[in-house]
CSV table of C-alpha atoms and ligand atoms in Angstrom, one decimal:
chain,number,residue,atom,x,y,z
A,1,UNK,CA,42.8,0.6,32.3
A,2,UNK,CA,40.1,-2.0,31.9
A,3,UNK,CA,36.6,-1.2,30.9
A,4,UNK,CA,33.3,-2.3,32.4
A,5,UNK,CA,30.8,-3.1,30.1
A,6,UNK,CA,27.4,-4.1,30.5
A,7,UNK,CA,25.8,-5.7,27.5
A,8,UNK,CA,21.9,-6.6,27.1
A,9,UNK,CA,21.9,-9.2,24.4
A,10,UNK,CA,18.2,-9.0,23.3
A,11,UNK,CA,15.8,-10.9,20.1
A,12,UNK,CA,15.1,-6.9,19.1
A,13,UNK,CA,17.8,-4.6,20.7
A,14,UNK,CA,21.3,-5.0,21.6
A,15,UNK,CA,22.2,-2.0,24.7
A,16,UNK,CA,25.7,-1.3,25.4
A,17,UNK,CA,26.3,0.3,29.1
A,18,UNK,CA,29.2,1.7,30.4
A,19,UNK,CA,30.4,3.9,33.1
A,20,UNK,CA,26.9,5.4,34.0
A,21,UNK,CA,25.5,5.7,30.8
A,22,UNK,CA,24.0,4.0,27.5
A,23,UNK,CA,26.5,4.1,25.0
A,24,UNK,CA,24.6,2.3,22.2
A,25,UNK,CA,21.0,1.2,21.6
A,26,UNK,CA,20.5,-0.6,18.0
A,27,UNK,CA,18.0,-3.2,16.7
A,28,UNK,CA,19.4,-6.3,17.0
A,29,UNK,CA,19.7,-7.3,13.7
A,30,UNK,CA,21.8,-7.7,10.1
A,31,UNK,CA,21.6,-7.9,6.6
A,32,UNK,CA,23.4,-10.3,5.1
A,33,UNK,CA,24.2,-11.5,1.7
A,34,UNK,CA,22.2,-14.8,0.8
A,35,UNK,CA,24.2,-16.6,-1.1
A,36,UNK,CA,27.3,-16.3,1.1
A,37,UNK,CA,25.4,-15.1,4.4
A,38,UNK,CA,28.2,-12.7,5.0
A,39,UNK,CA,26.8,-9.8,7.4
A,40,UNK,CA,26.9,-6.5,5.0
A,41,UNK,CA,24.7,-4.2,7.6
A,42,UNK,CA,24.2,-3.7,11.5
A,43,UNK,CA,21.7,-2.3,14.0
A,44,UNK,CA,19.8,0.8,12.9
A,45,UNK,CA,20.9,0.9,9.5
A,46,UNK,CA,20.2,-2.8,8.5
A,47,UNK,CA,16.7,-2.1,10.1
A,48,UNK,CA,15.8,0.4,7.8
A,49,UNK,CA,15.9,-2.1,5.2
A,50,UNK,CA,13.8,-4.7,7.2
A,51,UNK,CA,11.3,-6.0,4.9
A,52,UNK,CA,12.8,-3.8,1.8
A,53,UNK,CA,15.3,-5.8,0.6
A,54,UNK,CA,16.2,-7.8,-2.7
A,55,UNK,CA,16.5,-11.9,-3.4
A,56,UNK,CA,20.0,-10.6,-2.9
A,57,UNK,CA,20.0,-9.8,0.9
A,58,UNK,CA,18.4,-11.6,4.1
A,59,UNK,CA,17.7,-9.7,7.1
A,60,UNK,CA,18.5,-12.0,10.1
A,61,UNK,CA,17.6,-11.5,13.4
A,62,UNK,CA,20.5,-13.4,15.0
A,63,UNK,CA,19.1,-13.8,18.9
A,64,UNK,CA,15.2,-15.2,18.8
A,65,UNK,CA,13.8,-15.6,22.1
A,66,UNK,CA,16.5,-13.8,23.9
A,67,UNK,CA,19.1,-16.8,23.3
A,68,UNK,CA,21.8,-16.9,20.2
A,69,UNK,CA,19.9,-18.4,17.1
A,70,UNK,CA,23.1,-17.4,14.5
A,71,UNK,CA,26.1,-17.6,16.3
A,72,UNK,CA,28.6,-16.4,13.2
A,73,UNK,CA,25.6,-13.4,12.9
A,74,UNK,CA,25.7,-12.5,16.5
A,75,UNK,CA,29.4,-12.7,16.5
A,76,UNK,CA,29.9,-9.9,13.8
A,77,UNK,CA,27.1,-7.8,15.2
A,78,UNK,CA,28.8,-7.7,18.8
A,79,UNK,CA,32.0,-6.9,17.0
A,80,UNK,CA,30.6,-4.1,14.9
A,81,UNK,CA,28.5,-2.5,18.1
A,82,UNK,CA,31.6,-2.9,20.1
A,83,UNK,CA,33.7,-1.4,17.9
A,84,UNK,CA,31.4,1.4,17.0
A,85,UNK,CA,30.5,2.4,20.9
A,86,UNK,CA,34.3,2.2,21.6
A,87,UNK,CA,36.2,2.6,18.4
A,88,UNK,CA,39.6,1.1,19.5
A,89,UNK,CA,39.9,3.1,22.9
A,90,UNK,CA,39.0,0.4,24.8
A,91,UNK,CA,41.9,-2.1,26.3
A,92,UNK,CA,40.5,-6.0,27.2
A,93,UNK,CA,37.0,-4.8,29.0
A,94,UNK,CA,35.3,-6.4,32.0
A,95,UNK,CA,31.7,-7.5,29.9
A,96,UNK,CA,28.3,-8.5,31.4
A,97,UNK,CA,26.1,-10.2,29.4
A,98,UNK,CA,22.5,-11.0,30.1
A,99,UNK,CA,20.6,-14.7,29.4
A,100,UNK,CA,17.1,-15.5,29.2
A,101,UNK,CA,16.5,-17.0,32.9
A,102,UNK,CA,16.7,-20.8,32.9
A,103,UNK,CA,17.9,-21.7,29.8
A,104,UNK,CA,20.8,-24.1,29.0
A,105,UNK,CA,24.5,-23.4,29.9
A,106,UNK,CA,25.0,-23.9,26.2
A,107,UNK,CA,23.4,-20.6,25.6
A,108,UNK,CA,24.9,-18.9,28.4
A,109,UNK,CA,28.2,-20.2,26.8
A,110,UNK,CA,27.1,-19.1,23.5
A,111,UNK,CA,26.0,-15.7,24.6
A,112,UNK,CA,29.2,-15.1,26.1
A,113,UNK,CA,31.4,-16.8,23.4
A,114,UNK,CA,30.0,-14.1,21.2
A,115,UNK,CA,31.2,-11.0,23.3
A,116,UNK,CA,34.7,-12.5,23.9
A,117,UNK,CA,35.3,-12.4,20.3
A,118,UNK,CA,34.9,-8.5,20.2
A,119,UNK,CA,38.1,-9.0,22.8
A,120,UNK,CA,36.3,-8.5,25.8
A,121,UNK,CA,38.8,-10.3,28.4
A,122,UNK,CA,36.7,-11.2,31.4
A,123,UNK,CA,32.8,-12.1,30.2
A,124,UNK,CA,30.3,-12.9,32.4
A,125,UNK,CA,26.5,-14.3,32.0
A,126,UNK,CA,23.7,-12.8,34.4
A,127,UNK,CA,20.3,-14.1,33.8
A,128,UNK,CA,18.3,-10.6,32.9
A,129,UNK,CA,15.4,-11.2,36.4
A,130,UNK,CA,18.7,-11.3,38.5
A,131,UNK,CA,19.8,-8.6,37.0
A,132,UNK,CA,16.5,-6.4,36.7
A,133,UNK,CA,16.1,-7.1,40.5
A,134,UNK,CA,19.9,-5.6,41.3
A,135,UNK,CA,19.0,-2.7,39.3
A,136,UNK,CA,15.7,-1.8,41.2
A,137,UNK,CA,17.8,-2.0,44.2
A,138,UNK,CA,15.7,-5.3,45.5
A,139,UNK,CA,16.9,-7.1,48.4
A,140,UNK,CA,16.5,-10.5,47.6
A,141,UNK,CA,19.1,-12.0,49.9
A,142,UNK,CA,16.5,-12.7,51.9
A,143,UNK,CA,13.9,-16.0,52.7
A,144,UNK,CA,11.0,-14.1,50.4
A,145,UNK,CA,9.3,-14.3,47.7
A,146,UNK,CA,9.9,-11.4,44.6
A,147,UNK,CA,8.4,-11.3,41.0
A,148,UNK,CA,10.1,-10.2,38.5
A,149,UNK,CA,9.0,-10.4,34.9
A,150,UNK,CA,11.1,-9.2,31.6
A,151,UNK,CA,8.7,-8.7,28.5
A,152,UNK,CA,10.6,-8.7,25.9
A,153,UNK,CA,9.9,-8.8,22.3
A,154,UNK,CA,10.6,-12.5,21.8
A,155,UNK,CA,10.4,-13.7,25.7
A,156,UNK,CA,8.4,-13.0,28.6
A,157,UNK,CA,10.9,-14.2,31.2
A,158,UNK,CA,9.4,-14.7,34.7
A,159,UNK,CA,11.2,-15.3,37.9
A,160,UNK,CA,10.9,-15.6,41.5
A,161,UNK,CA,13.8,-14.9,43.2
A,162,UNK,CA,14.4,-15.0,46.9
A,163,UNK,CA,17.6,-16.4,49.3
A,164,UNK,CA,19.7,-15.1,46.4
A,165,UNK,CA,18.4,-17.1,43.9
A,166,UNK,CA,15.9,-18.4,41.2
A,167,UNK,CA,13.6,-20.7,43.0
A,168,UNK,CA,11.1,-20.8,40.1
A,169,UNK,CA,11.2,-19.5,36.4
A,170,UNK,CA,10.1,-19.8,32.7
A,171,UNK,CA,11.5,-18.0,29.7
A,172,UNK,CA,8.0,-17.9,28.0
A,173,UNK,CA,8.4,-17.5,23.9
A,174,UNK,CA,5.4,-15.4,24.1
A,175,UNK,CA,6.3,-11.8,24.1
A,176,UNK,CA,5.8,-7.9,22.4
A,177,UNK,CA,6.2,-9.3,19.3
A,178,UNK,CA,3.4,-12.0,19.2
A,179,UNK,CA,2.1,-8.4,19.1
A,180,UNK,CA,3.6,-7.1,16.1
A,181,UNK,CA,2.8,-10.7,14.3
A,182,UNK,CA,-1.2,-10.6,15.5
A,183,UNK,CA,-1.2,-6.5,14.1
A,184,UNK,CA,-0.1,-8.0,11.0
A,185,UNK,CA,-2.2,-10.9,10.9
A,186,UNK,CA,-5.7,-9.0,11.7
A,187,UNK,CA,-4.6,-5.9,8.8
A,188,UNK,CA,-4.6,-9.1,6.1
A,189,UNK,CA,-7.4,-10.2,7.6
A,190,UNK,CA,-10.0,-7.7,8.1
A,191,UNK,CA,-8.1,-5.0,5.8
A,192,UNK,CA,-6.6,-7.3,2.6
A,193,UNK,CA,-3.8,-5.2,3.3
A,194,UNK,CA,-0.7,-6.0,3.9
A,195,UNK,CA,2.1,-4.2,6.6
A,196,UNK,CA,5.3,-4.6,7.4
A,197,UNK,CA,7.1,-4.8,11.0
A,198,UNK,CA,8.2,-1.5,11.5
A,199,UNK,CA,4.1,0.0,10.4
A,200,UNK,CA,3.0,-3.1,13.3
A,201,UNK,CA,5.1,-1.6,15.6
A,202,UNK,CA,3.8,1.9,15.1
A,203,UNK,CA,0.2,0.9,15.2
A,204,UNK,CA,0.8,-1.6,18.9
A,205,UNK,CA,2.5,1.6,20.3
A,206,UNK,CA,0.1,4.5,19.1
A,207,UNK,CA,-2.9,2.9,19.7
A,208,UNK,CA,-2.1,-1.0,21.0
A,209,UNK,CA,-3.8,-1.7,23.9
A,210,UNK,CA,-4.1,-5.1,26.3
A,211,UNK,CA,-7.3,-3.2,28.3
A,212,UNK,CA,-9.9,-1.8,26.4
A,213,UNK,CA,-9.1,2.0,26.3
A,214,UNK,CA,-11.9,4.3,27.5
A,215,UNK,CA,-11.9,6.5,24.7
A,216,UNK,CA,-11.5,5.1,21.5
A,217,UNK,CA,-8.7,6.4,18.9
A,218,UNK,CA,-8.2,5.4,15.2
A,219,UNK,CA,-5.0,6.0,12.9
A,220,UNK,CA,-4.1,6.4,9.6
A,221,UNK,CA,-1.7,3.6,8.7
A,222,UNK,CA,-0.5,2.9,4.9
A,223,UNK,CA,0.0,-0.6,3.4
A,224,UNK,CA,-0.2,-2.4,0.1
A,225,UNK,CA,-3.8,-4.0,-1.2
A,226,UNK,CA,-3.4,-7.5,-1.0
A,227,UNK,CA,-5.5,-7.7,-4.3
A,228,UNK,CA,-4.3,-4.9,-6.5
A,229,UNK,CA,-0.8,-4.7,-4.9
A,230,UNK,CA,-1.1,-0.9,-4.4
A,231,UNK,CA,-0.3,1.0,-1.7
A,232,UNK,CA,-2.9,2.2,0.2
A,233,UNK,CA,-3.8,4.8,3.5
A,234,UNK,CA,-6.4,3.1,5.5
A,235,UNK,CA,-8.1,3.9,9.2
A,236,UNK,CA,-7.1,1.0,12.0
A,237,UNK,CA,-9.1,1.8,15.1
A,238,UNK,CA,-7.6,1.1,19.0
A,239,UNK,CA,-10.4,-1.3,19.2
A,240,UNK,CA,-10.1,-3.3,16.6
A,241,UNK,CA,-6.1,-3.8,17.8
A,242,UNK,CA,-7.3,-4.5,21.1
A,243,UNK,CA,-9.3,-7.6,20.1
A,244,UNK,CA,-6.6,-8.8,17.7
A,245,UNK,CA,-4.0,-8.4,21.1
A,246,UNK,CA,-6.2,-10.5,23.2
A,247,UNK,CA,-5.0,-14.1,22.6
A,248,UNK,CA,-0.8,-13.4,23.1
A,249,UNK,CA,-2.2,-10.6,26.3
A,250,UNK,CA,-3.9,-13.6,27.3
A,251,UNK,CA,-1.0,-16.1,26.7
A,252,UNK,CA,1.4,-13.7,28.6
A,253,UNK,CA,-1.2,-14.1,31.8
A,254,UNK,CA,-0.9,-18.1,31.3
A,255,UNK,CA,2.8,-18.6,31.2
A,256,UNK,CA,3.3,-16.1,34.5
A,257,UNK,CA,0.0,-17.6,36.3
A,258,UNK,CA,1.7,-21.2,35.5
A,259,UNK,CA,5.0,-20.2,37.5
A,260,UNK,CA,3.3,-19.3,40.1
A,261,UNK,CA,1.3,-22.9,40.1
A,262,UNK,CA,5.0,-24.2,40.5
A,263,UNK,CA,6.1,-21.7,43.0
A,264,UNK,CA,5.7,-22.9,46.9
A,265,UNK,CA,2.5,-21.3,48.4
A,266,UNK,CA,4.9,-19.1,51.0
A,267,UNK,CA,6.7,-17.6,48.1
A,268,UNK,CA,3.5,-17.3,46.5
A,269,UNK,CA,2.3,-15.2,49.9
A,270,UNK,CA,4.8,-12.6,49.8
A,271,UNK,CA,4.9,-12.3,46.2
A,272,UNK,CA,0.6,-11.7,46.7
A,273,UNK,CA,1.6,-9.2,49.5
A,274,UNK,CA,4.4,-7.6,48.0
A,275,UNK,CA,3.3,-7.3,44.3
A,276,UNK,CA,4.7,-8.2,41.1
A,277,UNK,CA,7.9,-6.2,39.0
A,278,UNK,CA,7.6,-5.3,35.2
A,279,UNK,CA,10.1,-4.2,33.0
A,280,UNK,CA,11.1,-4.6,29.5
A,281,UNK,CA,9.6,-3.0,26.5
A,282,UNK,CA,6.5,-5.3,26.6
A,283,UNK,CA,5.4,-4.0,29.6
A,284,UNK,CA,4.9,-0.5,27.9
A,285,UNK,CA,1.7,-1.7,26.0
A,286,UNK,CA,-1.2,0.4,27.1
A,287,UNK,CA,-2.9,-1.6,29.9
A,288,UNK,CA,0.0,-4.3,31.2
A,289,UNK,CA,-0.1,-3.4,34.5
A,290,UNK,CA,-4.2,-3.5,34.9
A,291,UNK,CA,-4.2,-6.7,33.0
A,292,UNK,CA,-1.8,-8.4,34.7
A,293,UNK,CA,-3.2,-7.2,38.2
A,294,UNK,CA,-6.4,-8.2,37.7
A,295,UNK,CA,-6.0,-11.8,36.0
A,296,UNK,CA,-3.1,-12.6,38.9
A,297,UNK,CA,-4.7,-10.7,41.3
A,298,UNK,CA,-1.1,-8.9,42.7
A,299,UNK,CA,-0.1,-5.6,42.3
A,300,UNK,CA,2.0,-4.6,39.8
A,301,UNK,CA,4.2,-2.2,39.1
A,302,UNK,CA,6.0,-1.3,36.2
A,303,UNK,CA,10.0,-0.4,37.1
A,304,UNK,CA,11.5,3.1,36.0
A,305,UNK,CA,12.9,3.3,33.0
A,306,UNK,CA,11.6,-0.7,32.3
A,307,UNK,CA,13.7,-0.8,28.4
A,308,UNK,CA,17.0,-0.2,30.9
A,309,UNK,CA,16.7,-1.9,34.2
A,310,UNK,CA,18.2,-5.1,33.1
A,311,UNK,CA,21.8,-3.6,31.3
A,312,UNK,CA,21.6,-0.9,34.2
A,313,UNK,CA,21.1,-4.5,37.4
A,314,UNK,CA,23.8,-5.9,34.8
A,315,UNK,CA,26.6,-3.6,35.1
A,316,UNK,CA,25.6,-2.8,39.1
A,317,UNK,CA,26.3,-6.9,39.5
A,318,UNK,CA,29.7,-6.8,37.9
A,319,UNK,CA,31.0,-3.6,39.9
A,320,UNK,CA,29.3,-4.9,43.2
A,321,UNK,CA,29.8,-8.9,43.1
A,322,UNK,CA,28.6,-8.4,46.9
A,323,UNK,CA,25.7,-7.8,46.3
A,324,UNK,CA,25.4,-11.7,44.9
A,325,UNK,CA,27.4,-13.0,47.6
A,326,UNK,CA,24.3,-14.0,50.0
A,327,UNK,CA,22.8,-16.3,47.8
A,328,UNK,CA,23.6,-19.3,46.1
A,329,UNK,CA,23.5,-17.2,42.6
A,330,UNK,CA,26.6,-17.2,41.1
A,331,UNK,CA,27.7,-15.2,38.1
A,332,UNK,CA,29.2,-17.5,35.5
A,333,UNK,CA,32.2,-17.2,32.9
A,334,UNK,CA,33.1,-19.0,30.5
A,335,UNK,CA,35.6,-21.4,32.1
A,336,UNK,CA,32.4,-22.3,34.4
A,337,UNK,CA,30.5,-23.3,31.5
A,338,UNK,CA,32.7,-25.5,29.5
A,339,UNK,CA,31.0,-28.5,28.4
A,340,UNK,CA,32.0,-32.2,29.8
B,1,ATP,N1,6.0,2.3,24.1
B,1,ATP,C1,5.9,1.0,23.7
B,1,ATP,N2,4.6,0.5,23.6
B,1,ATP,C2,4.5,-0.8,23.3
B,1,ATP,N3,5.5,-1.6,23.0
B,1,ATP,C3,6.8,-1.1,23.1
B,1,ATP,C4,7.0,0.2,23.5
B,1,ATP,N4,8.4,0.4,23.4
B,1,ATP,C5,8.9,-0.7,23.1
B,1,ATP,N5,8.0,-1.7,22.9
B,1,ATP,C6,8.2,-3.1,22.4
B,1,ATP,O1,9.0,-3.7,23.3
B,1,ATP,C7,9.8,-4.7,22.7
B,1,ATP,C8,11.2,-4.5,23.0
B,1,ATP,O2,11.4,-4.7,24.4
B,1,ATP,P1,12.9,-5.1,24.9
B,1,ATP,O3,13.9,-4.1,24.4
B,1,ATP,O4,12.7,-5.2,26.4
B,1,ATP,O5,13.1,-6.5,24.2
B,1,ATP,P2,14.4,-7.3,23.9
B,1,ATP,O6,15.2,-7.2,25.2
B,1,ATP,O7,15.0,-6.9,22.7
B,1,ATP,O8,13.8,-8.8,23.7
B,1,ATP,P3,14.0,-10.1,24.6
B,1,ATP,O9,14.2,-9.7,26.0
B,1,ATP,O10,12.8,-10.9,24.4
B,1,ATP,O11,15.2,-10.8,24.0
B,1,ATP,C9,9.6,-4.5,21.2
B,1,ATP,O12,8.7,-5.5,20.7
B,1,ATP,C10,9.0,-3.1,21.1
B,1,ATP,O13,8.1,-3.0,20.0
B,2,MG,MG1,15.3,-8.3,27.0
């Protein structure tokens, strides 16, 4: 019996869904061995040692801005997750694999070149708005305007969709971690200490914040003195964070207001009437919503479960291809996307 997997292919988590359920959630990334750049670690583990390791081993981050930056990386990393979500139980599965929205069939190819060599036999390429959109059960067969915006950690990718299709898009490479990188940056800065990515990523979700928040909340965070080299517990406050996050929160509102500039003014209309969809794991900053609502002036909403909706549309498209059929949007394989 044949398989249906849905995979979400991402710059800083790789999901695995199948049947009605995630069967595997790691970071995205591997440690390899510098002089010979063979992959020693995967996922979790080889994220523990993010920022830890020797002149010995490299950690890669194989997809960057949601498209395939290390092909041989990404290939072993697919292998390893799909062998360790299905051990060898699995028989030639059905695979769904989701792209950045408007990016080259190259890296639709490459994307899905990657899963077939885990021995997927059938591997698809959805762009991740389409598939956020089937997930949140939108009809978008129809002549109308629909936002949909993915933030991600290393793209924003914004779409409107409507007659079954993109009609205007931009994967932006400003995303949750232009976050992480301005945390970092402002702890040097105002702090002579220095963090590392997983500390950021504490401090952006504890007390990160794209609004100011109404009551102001401080942390203790621990990093090493930039002049003595010792480690050191200091006090980051949310509003200090909050200034640092203004320039990528503000970026984020410039690539999605310049879509719209290139989106025809009756789309525009219904997407103004309608409101705007958020998913992804950027949209879980404190404030995204109010932000985004009042620079575009739209409501927003952020979609259940926003770190999902894109595997869970993914895997919906590939057990209900009808749900495609009324538009022009087709879902492509790998035979469709060999290169002239
Ligand atoms: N509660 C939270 N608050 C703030 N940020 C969060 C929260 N949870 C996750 N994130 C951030 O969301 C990002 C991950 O989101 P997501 O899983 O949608 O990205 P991705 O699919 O790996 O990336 P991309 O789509 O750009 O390829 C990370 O930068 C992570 O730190
Ligand atoms: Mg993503």
């Amino acid at each position: 019996m044949s398989t249906n997997i849905g995979i979400d292919l991402g710059s800083s988590k790789t999901i695995l869904f199948s049947g009605s359920n995630i069967v595997l959630e790691e970071p995205s990334v591997a440690i390899v061995d510098t002089d010979t750049w063979e992959p020693l670690y995967f996922g979790e583990k080889a994220f523990k040692m993010v920022g830890r390791t020797s002149e010995y081993y490299t950690a890669v981050f194989p997809i960057e801005y949601g498209v395939i930056a290390d092909y041989g990386v990404a290939e072993q990393m697919v292998r390893y997750f799909m062998r360790k979500a299905f051990g060898n139980r699995i028989l030639k599965p059905k695979v769904i694999v989701t792209v950045p929205s408007g990016v080259t069939s190259v890296q639709h190819r490459w994307a899905a070149k990657a899963v077939e060599a885990s021995g997927a036999r059938n591997v698809l390429t959805i762009e991740s708005p389409i598939a956020a959109a089937i997930g949140l059960g939108i009809d978008f067969s129809k002549p109308r305007g629909n936002m949909i915006i993915d933030i991600g950690a290393g793209t924003t990718d914004i779409a409107v969709i409507s007659m079954g299709g993109i009609a205007t898009c931009d994967s932006a490479r400003v995303a949750s971690s232009d976050f992480d990188n301005a945390i970092i940056r402002h702890i040097r800065k105002e702090h002579n200490m220095q963090i590392g990515l997983q500390s950021a990523q504490n401090i952006k979700k504890q007390i990160g914040s794209v609004v100011p928040r109404p009551i102001e909340i401080a942390i203790q965070a621990k990093g090493s003195n930039l002049f003595t080299g010792m480690p050191q517990i200091f006090e980051v406050t949310s509003s200090e964070i909050y200034e640092a996050l203004k320039e990528p929160a503000l970026n984020i509102c410039k690539a999605i207001q310049a879509v719209l500039e290139k989106t025809e003014p009756d789309l525009v209309s219904d997407i103004l009437q309608d409101g705007i969809m958020l998913t992804g794991g950027g949209a879980l900053i404190y404030g995204m919503e109010q932000l985004l609502s009042e620079y575009l002036g739209a409501r927003v909403t952020i979609a259940p479960d926003p770190l999902h909706s894109v595997v869970k549309g993914a895997i919906t498209a590939l057990k209900n291809p009808e749900l495609l059929k009324n538009g022009n949007y087709r879902l492509r394989s790998i035979q469709d996307l060999i290169i002239e």
